[in-house]
Amino acid sequence: MPGTTPAERDALNDLLQRTGARDEKAFASLYKATSARLFGVCMRMVGDRAEADDILQEAFVTVWRRAASFDPALASAFTWLVTVVRNKAIDRLRQRPAAPAADIDWEAIVDTEPGPATRAEAGEAHGRLRACLDELEAQQRRSIREAFFGGATYNELADRAKVPLGTMKSWIRRGLLQLRACLGT
Amino acid sequence: MNTTFENDKDNLRYAEYVLGLLDADARAAVAAEVAAQPEAGAAVARWQAWLAPLAVEVPAVEPPAHAWPAIQQRLGLAGAARPRLWDSLALWRWIGVGASAVAACLVVLTATRPGAPPAPAPAAQAPAVVMVSTLAGDNGQAAWTATMDVQRAELTLVPATPQPLAAGRDTELWLIPQGGAPVAVGVFPSADGKRFSLPRALVDRLGPTAVLAVSVEPAGGSPTGQPTGPVVAKGSIRAA
């Protein structure tokens, strides 16, 4: 996993900063180091290979154009890249009609535990987030994770979980406030 | 947590924005706030830093091989090959599923391709320059679309519906002349498609009496020179 140990994080930050200085070689290395992870995120969010491919391409076009605005004091390169990719994917999802709820098995997909390998390689920031997520009620945790990975709106999530909209909003909002209290300290 | 209710409400909106919960309008409103107000930008950045690490839980997936050259091309970077519309698999994919749409566009592209020699005035009995084939599975669903440029002796195969393929297997394209044995065109990545250069002998056999077919073969292609695995899609060839 790129960007999770301090050394990898520094290397990735360096590549993104050099990309901002129009270093094409650094841009190629950055793509090599992160594209599979980011394409996985695209696939998970839109579920279609051709569309995920489009999003990945658009995202890296944006990365090249905006890399000069990256500031390692404000965010890690990995966070910055994930944000670019997710924003592209979410914008796409908002443009298409809501996914049919029947396609999604809420119980099956939303509370999967990452395997031990993922846990070990995922790094400190992920460890802290996991610990805080683990303190939430199962429904809050599931809803937040599904929102993150599925890019779904409150309405879509309520449909998928087969609960009223107000219930879904309250799960997520209470969960987010608890998360902030846990992560912000 | 000694924040006011208003603060909580704002902060929740930023978190909801980062998660992707907002509809298109509400999303645009927060994006505008982020651009205009440093505090909003900082709050959003904080949520991004907190939540982005979740992305490591998604399995990595190798992107299609053509994605990187396509990015270089879109940005006009030095490593990019000289852009040619004909060469863009992304364009073909975008044009997509309907073979007749592909054909219609192709006629325009072929006629306007920069650097191409001027096309000879079509004689009434001249062979079609462009042919197309929709390769469909038994369920009738288009799996790939093939476009053949006879002058350039090229065949472009584009996936319409990605076909799941067992590990260690490859898809292979065949040309089956009427009453003849299949002739191998080549192995290709099932989900990505491919552009093949065709030997002249093969180009001469393209036509409405021939069929294109895709079979599933051991990795690297059929060991015998003839299809050994199941045929997963086939389609007749027609003039565009």
Short mmCIF file of C-alpha atoms in Angstrom, two decimals, chain B residues 83-163:
data_model
loop_
_atom_site.label_atom_id
_atom_site.label_comp_id
_atom_site.label_asym_id
_atom_site.label_seq_id
_atom_site.Cartn_x
_atom_site.Cartn_y
_atom_site.Cartn_z
CA PRO B 83 -2.70 11.47 -31.17
CA ARG B 84 -4.75 9.81 -33.86
CA LEU B 85 -8.47 9.39 -33.46
CA TRP B 86 -8.38 6.01 -35.08
CA ASP B 87 -5.96 4.75 -32.40
CA SER B 88 -8.03 5.78 -29.44
CA LEU B 89 -9.56 2.71 -27.84
CA ALA B 90 -11.21 5.07 -25.36
CA LEU B 91 -12.98 6.72 -28.27
CA TRP B 92 -14.15 3.38 -29.58
CA ARG B 93 -15.38 2.38 -26.19
CA TRP B 94 -17.14 5.68 -25.82
CA ILE B 95 -18.77 5.28 -29.18
CA GLY B 96 -19.64 1.97 -27.70
CA VAL B 97 -22.13 -0.70 -28.10
CA GLY B 98 -23.99 -0.03 -31.32
CA ALA B 99 -22.07 -1.31 -34.29
CA SER B 100 -24.04 0.87 -36.66
CA ALA B 101 -23.15 3.93 -34.60
CA VAL B 102 -19.52 2.85 -34.83
CA ALA B 103 -19.88 2.37 -38.54
CA ALA B 104 -21.51 5.74 -39.09
CA CYS B 105 -18.81 7.52 -37.14
CA LEU B 106 -16.09 5.52 -38.80
CA VAL B 107 -17.14 6.57 -42.25
CA VAL B 108 -16.76 10.17 -41.12
CA LEU B 109 -13.43 9.49 -39.41
CA THR B 110 -12.02 7.58 -42.31
CA ALA B 111 -13.04 10.31 -44.69
CA THR B 112 -11.58 13.07 -42.53
CA ARG B 113 -8.55 11.39 -40.97
CA PRO B 114 -5.66 13.85 -41.20
CA GLY B 115 -2.74 12.61 -43.24
CA ALA B 116 -4.71 9.87 -44.94
CA PRO B 117 -4.30 9.71 -48.67
CA PRO B 118 -7.33 11.10 -50.48
CA ALA B 119 -9.85 8.33 -50.85
CA PRO B 120 -10.39 7.23 -54.43
CA ALA B 121 -13.79 8.11 -55.82
CA PRO B 122 -15.98 5.14 -54.94
CA ALA B 123 -16.86 3.05 -57.96
CA ALA B 124 -20.18 1.26 -57.86
CA GLN B 125 -18.60 -2.17 -57.42
CA ALA B 126 -15.68 -1.11 -55.16
CA PRO B 127 -15.36 -3.29 -52.05
CA ALA B 128 -16.50 -1.71 -48.78
CA VAL B 129 -13.62 0.08 -47.08
CA VAL B 130 -15.10 -0.32 -43.63
CA MET B 131 -16.82 -3.37 -42.20
CA VAL B 132 -18.33 -4.01 -38.81
CA SER B 133 -19.40 -6.98 -36.75
CA THR B 134 -21.30 -7.22 -33.48
CA LEU B 135 -20.12 -10.29 -31.61
CA ALA B 136 -22.91 -11.52 -29.37
CA GLY B 137 -23.20 -14.39 -26.90
CA ASP B 138 -25.93 -17.01 -26.88
CA ASN B 139 -28.16 -14.64 -24.89
CA GLY B 140 -28.04 -12.20 -27.82
CA GLN B 141 -26.20 -9.56 -25.79
CA ALA B 142 -23.39 -7.79 -27.64
CA ALA B 143 -20.07 -8.73 -26.04
CA TRP B 144 -17.63 -7.05 -28.43
CA THR B 145 -17.81 -4.82 -31.48
CA ALA B 146 -15.29 -5.26 -34.29
CA THR B 147 -14.53 -2.57 -36.85
CA MET B 148 -12.37 -3.43 -39.86
CA ASP B 149 -10.56 -0.90 -42.01
CA VAL B 150 -9.65 -2.73 -45.19
CA GLN B 151 -7.27 -0.09 -46.54
CA ARG B 152 -5.25 -0.01 -43.36
CA ALA B 153 -5.62 -3.77 -42.80
CA GLU B 154 -6.64 -3.14 -39.20
CA LEU B 155 -9.30 -4.63 -36.99
CA THR B 156 -10.34 -2.83 -33.78
CA LEU B 157 -12.11 -4.94 -31.19
CA VAL B 158 -13.91 -3.09 -28.40
CA PRO B 159 -15.70 -4.70 -25.45
CA ALA B 160 -19.38 -3.82 -25.14
CA THR B 161 -20.16 -5.93 -22.08
CA PRO B 162 -17.12 -7.02 -20.04
CA GLN B 163 -16.92 -10.82 -19.99
#
